[in-house]
Short mmCIF file of C-alpha atoms in Angstrom, two decimals:
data_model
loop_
_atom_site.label_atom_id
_atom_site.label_comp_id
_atom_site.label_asym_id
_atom_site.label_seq_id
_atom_site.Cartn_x
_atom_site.Cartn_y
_atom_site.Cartn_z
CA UNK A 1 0.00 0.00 0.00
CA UNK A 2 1.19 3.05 -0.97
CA UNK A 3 1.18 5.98 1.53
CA UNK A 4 -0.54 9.32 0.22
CA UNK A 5 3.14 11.09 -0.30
CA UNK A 6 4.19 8.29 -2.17
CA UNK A 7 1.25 8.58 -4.15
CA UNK A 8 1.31 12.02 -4.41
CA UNK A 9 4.78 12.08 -6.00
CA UNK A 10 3.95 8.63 -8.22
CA UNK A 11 1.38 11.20 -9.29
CA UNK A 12 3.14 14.15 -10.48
CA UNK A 13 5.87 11.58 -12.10
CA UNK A 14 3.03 10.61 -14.71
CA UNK A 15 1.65 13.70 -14.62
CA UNK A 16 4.91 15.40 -16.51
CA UNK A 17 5.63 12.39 -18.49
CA UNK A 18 1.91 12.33 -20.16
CA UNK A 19 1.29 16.05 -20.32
CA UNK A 20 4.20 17.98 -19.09
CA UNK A 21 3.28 19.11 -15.65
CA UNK A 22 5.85 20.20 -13.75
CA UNK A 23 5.90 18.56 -10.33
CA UNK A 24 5.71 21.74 -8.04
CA UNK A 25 2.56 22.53 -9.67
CA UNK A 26 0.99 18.99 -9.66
CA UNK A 27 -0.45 20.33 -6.00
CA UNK A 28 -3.65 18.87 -4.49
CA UNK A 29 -5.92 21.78 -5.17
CA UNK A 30 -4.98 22.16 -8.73
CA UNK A 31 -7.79 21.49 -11.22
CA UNK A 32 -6.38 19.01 -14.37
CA UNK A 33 -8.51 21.00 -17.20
CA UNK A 34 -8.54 24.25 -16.21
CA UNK A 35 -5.06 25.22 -14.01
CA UNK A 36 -2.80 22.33 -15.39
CA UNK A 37 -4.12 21.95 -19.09
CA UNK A 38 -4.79 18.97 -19.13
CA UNK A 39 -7.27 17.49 -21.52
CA UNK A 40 -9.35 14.84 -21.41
CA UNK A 41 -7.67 12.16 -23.74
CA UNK A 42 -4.99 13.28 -21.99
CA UNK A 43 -6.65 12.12 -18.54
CA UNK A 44 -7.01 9.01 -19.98
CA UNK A 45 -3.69 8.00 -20.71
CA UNK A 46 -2.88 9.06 -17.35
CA UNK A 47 -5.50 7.26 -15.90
CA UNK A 48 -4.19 3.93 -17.84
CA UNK A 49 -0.16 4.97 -16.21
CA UNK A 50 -2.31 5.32 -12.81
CA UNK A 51 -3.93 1.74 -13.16
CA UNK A 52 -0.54 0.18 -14.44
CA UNK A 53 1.27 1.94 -11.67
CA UNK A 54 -0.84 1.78 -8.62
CA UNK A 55 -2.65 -1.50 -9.24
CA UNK A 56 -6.13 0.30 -9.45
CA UNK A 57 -9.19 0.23 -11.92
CA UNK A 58 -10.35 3.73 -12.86
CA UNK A 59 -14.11 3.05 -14.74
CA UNK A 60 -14.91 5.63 -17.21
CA UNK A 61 -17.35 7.11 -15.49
CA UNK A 62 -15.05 7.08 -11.88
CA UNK A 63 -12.89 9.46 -14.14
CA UNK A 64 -15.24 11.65 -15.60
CA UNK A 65 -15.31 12.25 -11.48
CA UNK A 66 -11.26 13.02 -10.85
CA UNK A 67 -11.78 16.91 -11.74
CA UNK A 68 -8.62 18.09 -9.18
CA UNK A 69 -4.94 15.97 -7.99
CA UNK A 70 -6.55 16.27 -4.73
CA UNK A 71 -9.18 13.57 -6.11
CA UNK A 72 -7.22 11.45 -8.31
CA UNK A 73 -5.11 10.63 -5.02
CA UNK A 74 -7.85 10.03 -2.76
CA UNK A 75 -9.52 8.21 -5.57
CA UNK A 76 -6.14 6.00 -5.72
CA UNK A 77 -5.97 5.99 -1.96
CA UNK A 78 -9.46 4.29 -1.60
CA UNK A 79 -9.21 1.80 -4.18
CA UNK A 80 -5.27 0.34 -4.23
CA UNK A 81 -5.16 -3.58 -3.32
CA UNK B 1 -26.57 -40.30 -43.52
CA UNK B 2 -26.88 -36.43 -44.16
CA UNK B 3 -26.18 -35.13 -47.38
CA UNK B 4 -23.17 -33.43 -48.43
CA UNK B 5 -22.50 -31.03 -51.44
CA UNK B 6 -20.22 -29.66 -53.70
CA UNK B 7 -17.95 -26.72 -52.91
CA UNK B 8 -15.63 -24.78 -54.78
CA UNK B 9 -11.78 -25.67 -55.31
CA UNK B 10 -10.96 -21.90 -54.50
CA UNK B 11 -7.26 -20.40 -55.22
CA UNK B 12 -4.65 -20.75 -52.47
CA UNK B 13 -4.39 -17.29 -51.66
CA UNK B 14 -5.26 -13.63 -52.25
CA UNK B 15 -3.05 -10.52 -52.92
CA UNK B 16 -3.67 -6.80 -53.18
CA UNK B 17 -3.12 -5.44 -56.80
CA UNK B 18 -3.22 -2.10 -56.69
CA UNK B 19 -5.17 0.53 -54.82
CA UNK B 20 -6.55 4.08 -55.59
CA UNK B 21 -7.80 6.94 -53.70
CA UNK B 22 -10.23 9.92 -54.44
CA UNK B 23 -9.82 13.20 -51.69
CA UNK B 24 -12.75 15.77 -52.56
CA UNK B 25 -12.19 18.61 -54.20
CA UNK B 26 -12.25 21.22 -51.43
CA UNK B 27 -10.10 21.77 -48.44
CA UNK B 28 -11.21 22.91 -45.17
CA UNK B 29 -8.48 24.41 -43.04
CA UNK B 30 -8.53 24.34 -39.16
CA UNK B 31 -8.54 28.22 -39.91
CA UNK B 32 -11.65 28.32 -41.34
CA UNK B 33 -13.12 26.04 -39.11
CA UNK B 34 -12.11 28.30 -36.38
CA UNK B 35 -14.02 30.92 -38.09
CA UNK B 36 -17.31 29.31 -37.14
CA UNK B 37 -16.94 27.28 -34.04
CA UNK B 38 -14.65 28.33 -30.63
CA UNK B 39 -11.24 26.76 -31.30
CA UNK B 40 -8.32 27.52 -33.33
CA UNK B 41 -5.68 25.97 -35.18
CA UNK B 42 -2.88 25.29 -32.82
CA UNK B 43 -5.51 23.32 -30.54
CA UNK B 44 -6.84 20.76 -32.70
CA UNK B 45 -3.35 20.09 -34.58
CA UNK B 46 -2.23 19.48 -31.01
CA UNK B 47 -5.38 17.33 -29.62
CA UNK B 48 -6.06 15.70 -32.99
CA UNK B 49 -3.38 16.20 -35.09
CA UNK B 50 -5.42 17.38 -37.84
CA UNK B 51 -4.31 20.37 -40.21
CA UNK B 52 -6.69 20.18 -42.59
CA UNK B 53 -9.54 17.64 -44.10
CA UNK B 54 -11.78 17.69 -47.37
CA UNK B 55 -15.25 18.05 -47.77
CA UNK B 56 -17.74 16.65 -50.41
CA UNK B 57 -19.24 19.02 -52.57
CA UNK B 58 -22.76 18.29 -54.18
CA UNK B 59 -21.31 15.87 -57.34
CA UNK B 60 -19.11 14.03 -54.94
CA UNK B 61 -21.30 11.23 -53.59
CA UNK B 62 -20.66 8.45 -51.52
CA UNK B 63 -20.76 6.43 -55.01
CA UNK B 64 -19.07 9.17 -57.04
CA UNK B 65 -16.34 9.26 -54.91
CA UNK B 66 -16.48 5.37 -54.82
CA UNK B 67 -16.81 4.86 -58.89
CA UNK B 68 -13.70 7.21 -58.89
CA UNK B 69 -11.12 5.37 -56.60
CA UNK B 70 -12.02 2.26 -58.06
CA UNK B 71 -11.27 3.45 -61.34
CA UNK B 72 -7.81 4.63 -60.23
CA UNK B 73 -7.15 1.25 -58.27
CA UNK B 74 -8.21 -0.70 -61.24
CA UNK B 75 -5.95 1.32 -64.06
CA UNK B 76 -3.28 0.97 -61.27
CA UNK B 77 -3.50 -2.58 -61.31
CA UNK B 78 -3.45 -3.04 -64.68
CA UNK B 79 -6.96 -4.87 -64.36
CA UNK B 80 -9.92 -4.62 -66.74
CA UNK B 81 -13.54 -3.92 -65.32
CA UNK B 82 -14.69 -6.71 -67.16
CA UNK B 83 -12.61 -8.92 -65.11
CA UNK B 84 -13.97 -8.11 -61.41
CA UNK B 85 -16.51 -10.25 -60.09
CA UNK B 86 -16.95 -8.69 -56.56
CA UNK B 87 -17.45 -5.45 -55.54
CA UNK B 88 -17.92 -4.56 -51.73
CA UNK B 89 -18.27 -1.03 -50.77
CA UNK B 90 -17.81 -0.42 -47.24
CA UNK B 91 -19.17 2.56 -45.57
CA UNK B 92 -21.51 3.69 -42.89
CA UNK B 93 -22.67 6.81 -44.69
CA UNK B 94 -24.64 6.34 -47.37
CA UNK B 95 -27.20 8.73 -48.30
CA UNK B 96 -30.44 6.37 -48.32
CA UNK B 97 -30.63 2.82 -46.45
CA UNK B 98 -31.90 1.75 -49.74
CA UNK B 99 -30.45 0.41 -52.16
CA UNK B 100 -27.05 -1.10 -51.03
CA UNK B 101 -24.15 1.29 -53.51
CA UNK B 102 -22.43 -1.67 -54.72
CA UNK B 103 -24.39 -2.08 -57.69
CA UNK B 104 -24.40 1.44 -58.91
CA UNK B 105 -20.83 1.49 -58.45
CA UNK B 106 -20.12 -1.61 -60.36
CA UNK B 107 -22.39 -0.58 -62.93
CA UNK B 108 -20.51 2.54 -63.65
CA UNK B 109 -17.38 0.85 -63.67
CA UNK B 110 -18.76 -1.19 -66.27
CA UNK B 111 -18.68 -4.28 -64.32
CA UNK B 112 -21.39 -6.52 -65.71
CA UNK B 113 -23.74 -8.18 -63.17
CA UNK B 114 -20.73 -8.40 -60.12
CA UNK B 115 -21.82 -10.05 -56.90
CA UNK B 116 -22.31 -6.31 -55.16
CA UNK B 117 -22.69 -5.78 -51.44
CA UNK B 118 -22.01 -2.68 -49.07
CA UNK B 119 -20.67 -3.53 -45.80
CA UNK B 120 -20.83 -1.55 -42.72
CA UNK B 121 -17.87 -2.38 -39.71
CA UNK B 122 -17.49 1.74 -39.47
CA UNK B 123 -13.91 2.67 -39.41
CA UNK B 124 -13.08 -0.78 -39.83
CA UNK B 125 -15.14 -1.42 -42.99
CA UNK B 126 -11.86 -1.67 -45.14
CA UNK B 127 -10.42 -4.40 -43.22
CA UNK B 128 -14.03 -6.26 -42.95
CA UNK B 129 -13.86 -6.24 -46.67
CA UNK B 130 -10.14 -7.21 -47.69
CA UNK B 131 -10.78 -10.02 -45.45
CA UNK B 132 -13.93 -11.06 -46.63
CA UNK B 133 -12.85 -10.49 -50.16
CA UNK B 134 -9.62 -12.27 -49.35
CA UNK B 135 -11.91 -15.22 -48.41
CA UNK B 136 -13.96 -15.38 -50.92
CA UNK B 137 -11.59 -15.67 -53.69
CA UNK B 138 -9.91 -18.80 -51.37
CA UNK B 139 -13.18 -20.10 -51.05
CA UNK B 140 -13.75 -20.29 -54.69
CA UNK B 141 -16.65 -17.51 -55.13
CA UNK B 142 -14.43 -14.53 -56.32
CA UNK B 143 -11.65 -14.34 -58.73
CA UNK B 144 -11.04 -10.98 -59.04
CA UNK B 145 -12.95 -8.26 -55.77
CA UNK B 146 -12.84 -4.56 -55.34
CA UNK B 147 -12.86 -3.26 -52.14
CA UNK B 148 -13.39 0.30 -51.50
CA UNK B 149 -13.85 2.35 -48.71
CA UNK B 150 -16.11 5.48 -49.07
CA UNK B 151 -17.53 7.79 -46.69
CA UNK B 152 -19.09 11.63 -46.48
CA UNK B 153 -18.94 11.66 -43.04
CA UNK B 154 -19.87 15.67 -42.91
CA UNK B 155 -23.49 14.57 -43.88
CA UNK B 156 -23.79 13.15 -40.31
CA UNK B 157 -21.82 15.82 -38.59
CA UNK B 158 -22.86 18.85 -36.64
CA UNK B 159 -20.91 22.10 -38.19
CA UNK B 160 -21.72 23.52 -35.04
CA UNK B 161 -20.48 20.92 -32.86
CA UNK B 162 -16.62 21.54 -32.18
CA UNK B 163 -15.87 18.31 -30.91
CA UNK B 164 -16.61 16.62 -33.97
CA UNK B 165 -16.50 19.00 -36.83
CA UNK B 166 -12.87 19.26 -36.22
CA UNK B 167 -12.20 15.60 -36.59
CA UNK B 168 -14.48 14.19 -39.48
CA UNK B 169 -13.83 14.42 -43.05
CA UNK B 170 -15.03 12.94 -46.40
CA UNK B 171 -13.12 10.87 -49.55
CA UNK B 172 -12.85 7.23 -50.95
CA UNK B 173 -10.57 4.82 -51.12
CA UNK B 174 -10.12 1.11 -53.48
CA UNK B 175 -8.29 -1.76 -53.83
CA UNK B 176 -8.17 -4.87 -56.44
CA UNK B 177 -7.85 -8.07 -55.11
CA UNK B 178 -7.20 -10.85 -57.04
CA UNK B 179 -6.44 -14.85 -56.11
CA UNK B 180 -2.85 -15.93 -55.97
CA UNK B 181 -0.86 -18.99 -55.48
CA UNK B 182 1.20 -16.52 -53.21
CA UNK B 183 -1.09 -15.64 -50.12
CA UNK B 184 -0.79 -11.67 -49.69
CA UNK B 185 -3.29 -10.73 -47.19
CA UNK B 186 -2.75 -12.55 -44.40
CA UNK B 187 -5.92 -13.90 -42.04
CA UNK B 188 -7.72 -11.21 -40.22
CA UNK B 189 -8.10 -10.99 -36.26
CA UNK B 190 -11.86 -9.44 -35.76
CA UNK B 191 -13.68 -8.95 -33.20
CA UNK B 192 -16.19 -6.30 -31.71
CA UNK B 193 -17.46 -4.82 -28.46
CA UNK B 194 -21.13 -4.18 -28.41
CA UNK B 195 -21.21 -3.08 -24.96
CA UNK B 196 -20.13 0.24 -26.42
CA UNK B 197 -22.47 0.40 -29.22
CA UNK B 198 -23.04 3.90 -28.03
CA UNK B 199 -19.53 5.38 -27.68
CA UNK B 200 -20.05 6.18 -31.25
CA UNK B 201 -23.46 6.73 -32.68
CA UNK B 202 -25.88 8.31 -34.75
CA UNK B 203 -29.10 8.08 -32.59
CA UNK B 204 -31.45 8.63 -35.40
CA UNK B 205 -32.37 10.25 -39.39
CA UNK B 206 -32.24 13.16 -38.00
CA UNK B 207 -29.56 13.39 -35.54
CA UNK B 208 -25.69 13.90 -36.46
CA UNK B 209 -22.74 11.83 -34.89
CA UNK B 210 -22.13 11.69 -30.82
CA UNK B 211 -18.62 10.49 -29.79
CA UNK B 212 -17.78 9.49 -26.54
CA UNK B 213 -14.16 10.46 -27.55
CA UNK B 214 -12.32 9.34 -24.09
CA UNK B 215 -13.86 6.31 -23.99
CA UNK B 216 -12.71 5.68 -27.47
CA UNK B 217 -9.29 6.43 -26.87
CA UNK B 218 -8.90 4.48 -24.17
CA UNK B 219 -10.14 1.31 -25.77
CA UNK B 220 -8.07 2.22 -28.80
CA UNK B 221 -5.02 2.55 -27.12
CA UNK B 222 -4.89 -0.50 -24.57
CA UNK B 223 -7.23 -3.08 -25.97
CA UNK B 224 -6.13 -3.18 -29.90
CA UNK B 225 -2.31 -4.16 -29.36
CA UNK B 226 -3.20 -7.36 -28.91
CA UNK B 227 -4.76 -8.12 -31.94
CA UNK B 228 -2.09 -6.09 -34.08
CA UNK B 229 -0.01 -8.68 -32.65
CA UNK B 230 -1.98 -11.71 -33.32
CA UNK B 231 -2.36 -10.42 -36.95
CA UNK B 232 1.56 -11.39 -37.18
CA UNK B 233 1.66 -14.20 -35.75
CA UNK B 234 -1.23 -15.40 -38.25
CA UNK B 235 0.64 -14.39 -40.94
CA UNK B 236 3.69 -15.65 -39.92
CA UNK B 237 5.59 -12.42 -39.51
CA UNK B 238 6.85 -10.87 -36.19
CA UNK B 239 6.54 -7.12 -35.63
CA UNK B 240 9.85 -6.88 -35.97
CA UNK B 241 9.12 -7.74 -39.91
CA UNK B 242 6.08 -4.66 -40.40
CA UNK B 243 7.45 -2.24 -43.00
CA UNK B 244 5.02 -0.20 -42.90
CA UNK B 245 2.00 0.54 -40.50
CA UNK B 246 -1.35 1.87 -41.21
CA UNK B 247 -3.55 2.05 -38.37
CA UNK B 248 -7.73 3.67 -38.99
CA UNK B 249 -6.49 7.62 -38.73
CA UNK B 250 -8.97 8.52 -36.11
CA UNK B 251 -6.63 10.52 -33.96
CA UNK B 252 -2.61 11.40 -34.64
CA UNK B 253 -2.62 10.82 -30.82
CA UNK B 254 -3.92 7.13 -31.09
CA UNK B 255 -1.89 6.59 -33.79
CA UNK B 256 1.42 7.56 -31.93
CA UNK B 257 0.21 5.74 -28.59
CA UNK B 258 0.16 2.67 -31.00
CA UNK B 259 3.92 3.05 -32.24
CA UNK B 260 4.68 3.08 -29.08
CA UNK B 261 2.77 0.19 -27.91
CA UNK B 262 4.07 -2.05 -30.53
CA UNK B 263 7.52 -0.63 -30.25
CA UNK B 264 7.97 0.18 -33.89
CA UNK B 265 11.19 1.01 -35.14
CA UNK B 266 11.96 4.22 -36.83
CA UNK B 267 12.38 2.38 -39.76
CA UNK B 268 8.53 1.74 -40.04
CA UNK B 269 6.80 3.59 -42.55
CA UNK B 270 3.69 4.80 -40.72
CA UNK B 271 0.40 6.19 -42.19
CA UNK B 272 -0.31 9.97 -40.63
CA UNK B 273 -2.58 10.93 -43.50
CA UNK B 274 -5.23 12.05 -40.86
CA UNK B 275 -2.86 15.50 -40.93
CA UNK B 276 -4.47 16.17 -44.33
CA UNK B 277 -7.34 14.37 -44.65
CA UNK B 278 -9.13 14.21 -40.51
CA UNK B 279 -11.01 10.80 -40.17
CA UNK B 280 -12.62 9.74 -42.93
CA UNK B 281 -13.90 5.99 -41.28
CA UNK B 282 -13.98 3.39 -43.91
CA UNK B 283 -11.48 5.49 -46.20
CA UNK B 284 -9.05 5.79 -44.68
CA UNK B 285 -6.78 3.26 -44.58
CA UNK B 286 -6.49 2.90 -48.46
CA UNK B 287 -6.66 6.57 -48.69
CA UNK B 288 -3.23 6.55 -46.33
CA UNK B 289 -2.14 3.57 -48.33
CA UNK B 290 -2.65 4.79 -51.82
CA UNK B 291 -0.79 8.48 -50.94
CA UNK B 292 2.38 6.54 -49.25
CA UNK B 293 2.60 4.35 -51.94
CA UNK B 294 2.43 7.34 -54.28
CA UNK B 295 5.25 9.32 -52.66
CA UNK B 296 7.62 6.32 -52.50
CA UNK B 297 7.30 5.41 -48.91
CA UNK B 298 6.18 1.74 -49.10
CA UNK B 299 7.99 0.09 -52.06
CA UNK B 300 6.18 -3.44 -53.83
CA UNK B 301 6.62 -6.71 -51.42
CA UNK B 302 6.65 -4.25 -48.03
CA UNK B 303 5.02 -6.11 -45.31
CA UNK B 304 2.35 -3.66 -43.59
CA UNK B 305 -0.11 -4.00 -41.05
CA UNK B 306 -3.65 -2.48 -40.79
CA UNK B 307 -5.60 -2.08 -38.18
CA UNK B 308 -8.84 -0.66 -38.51
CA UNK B 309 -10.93 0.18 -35.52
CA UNK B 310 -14.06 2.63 -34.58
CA UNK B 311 -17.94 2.52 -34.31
CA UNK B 312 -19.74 -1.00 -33.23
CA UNK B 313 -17.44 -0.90 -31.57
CA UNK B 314 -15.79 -3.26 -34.54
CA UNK B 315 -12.01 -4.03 -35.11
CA UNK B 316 -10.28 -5.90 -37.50
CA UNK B 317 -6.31 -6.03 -38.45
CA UNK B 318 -4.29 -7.87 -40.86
CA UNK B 319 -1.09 -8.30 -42.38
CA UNK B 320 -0.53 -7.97 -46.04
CA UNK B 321 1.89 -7.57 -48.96
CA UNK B 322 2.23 -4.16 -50.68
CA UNK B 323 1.67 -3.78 -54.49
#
């Protein structure tokens, strides 16, 4: 089980390698669309580098859900085996 | 006992010919597209990858546009009219349910009384028919098949909508396949997911295409390696043989997450003719085909793969020998 820093930075890892995020601003609060640019094929490949990474299943319509970090890593938090 | 009857000694193998392409007339920039819905240029060649696509003017019909490519694919291959048997035209645009545009199209080629189908898969409708072409002439029912791919996919597609109007475009493209003792389209790997029969849909006559586009690309980009794969080992090729790749152009995104996911060499010629011509469905992998093979990029006796892929939601992928 991953602990919610170590998701946190496993995170921000994918999140600059998919869209180019820089870590420091991959911050809880931070919206994906709107403050990070990130669109929403690009939410799916990071939610496929999430599922690979973190051993989770993100449904479709889970991510349609995961508007902020903040949510993707409680999402991951509730959900890792 | 139960009876038995007599089949067909068909030819050990079928091979591509030729193929032939027709892109519409006009051109429709991202530019001007911007000039009626909110978005602009630099977003959709980044999101999409599309610069530009054609549209279908008023003599450019599904069938027009079909009639033409064929004719190109035919004088390319150096085969008569006379001497085609088969004509499936795939597409998922006609204008009228009623009748199938086979006929018409082999009548205007000048193909006398062809067996004449239309064949909807969506964006995989080319592979559908190579393979069932391919299989017919093997089974003994075909000697010589066209195969074309036509679409006018702005008939079904909101202007107004910027989430598709960006992506979908029209044109045609044709191949000849004829039996050979030298098998050059290698068995297909189909399949389809009807569970997702709405990711891509038109709900009814008088509605225009809804995308689910995420769901899509997700499905594109993890669940169709696998097949791609299985195509090879069919055919008796490893990836490491593909010349050249040519997946359905629905995205420049997919298509890149896919060289990546089969871990093709730089040396692979692959198709990005969705830059010029957005996704045209059923078209679009002879269309991508016919313009590589034009500009030198895929020589006679390259090995490519397709892999077509899109509404159903349908798939099919083989391997095959260039003309």
């Amino acid at each position: 089980m991953a602990t919610t820093e170590e998701i946190q930075s496993g995170l921000a890892e994918i999140l600059e390698e998919v869209a180019g995020v820089l870590p420091a601003d991959a911050t809880p609060e931070k919206s994906f669309t709107e403050d990070l640019d990130v669109d929403s094929l690009s939410m799916v490949e990071i939610a496929t580098a999430v599922e690979d990474k973190f051993g989770v299943a993100i449904p479709d319509d889970e991510l349609a859900n995961i508007r902020t970090v903040g949510d993707a890593i409680s999402f991951i938090e509730k959900n890792q085996s | 006992m139960s009876r038995s009857l007599t089949l067909l000694k068909g030819a050990p193998g079928a091979r591509i010919l030729g193929f032939g392409d027709y892109r519409p007339r006009r051109i429709v920039t991202n530019d001007e597209i911007s000039q009626r819905v909110d978005t602009t240029d630099e977003w959709i060649r980044t999101r999409v990858g599309i610069a530009e696509r054609r549209f279908a003017g008023e003599d450019e019909s599904v069938v027009d546009m079909s009639v033409a490519a064929a004719g190109k694919a035919l004088a390319t291959s150096g085969v008569l009219a006379s001497d085609i048997d088969t004509v499936i035209v795939a597409t998922c645009t006609p204008p009228a349910p009623i009748p199938g545009l086979a006929p018409e199209v082999a009548h205007r080629l000048g193909i006398n009384a062809a067996g004449a189908f239309d064949l909807n898969a969506a964006c995989a409708g080319f592979c559908y028919g190579l393979a069932s072409a391919a299989d017919a002439i093997r089974g003994g029912s075909s000697q010589y098949a066209l195969v074309i791919g036509a679409e006018r996919l702005t008939d079904w597609t909101d202007q107004d909508d910027r989430g598709t109007c960006i992506i979908f475009g029209d044109g045609a493209g044709a191949a000849v396949v004829a039996a050979s003792v030298d098998p050059g389209i290698g068995p297909v790997v189909w399949g389809s997911d009807g569970e997702k029969s709405r990711a891509i849909s038109v709900a009814d006559r008088a509605s225009f295409m809804e995308m689910d586009g995420r769901a899509v690309y997700r499905w594109a980009t993890t669940r169709l390696a696998e097949s791609a794969h299985r195509a090879c080992e069919l055919a008796g090729v490893s990836m490491s043989d593909i010349d050249v790749f040519v997946p359905h152009q629905a995205n420049l995104r997919i298509v890149e997450s896919m060289v990546r996911t089969l871990k093709l060499g730089h040396n692979v010629a692959v198709a990005r003719d969705i830059v010029v011509s957005g996704n045209t469905s059923s078209a679009s992998i002879p269309l991508a085909l016919t313009a590589m093979i034009e500009r030198g990029e895929v020589k006679t006796g390259d090995v490519a793969l397709l892999l077509g892929f899109g509404a159903g939601l349908t798939y099919a992928g083989q391997v095959i020998i260039c003309p």
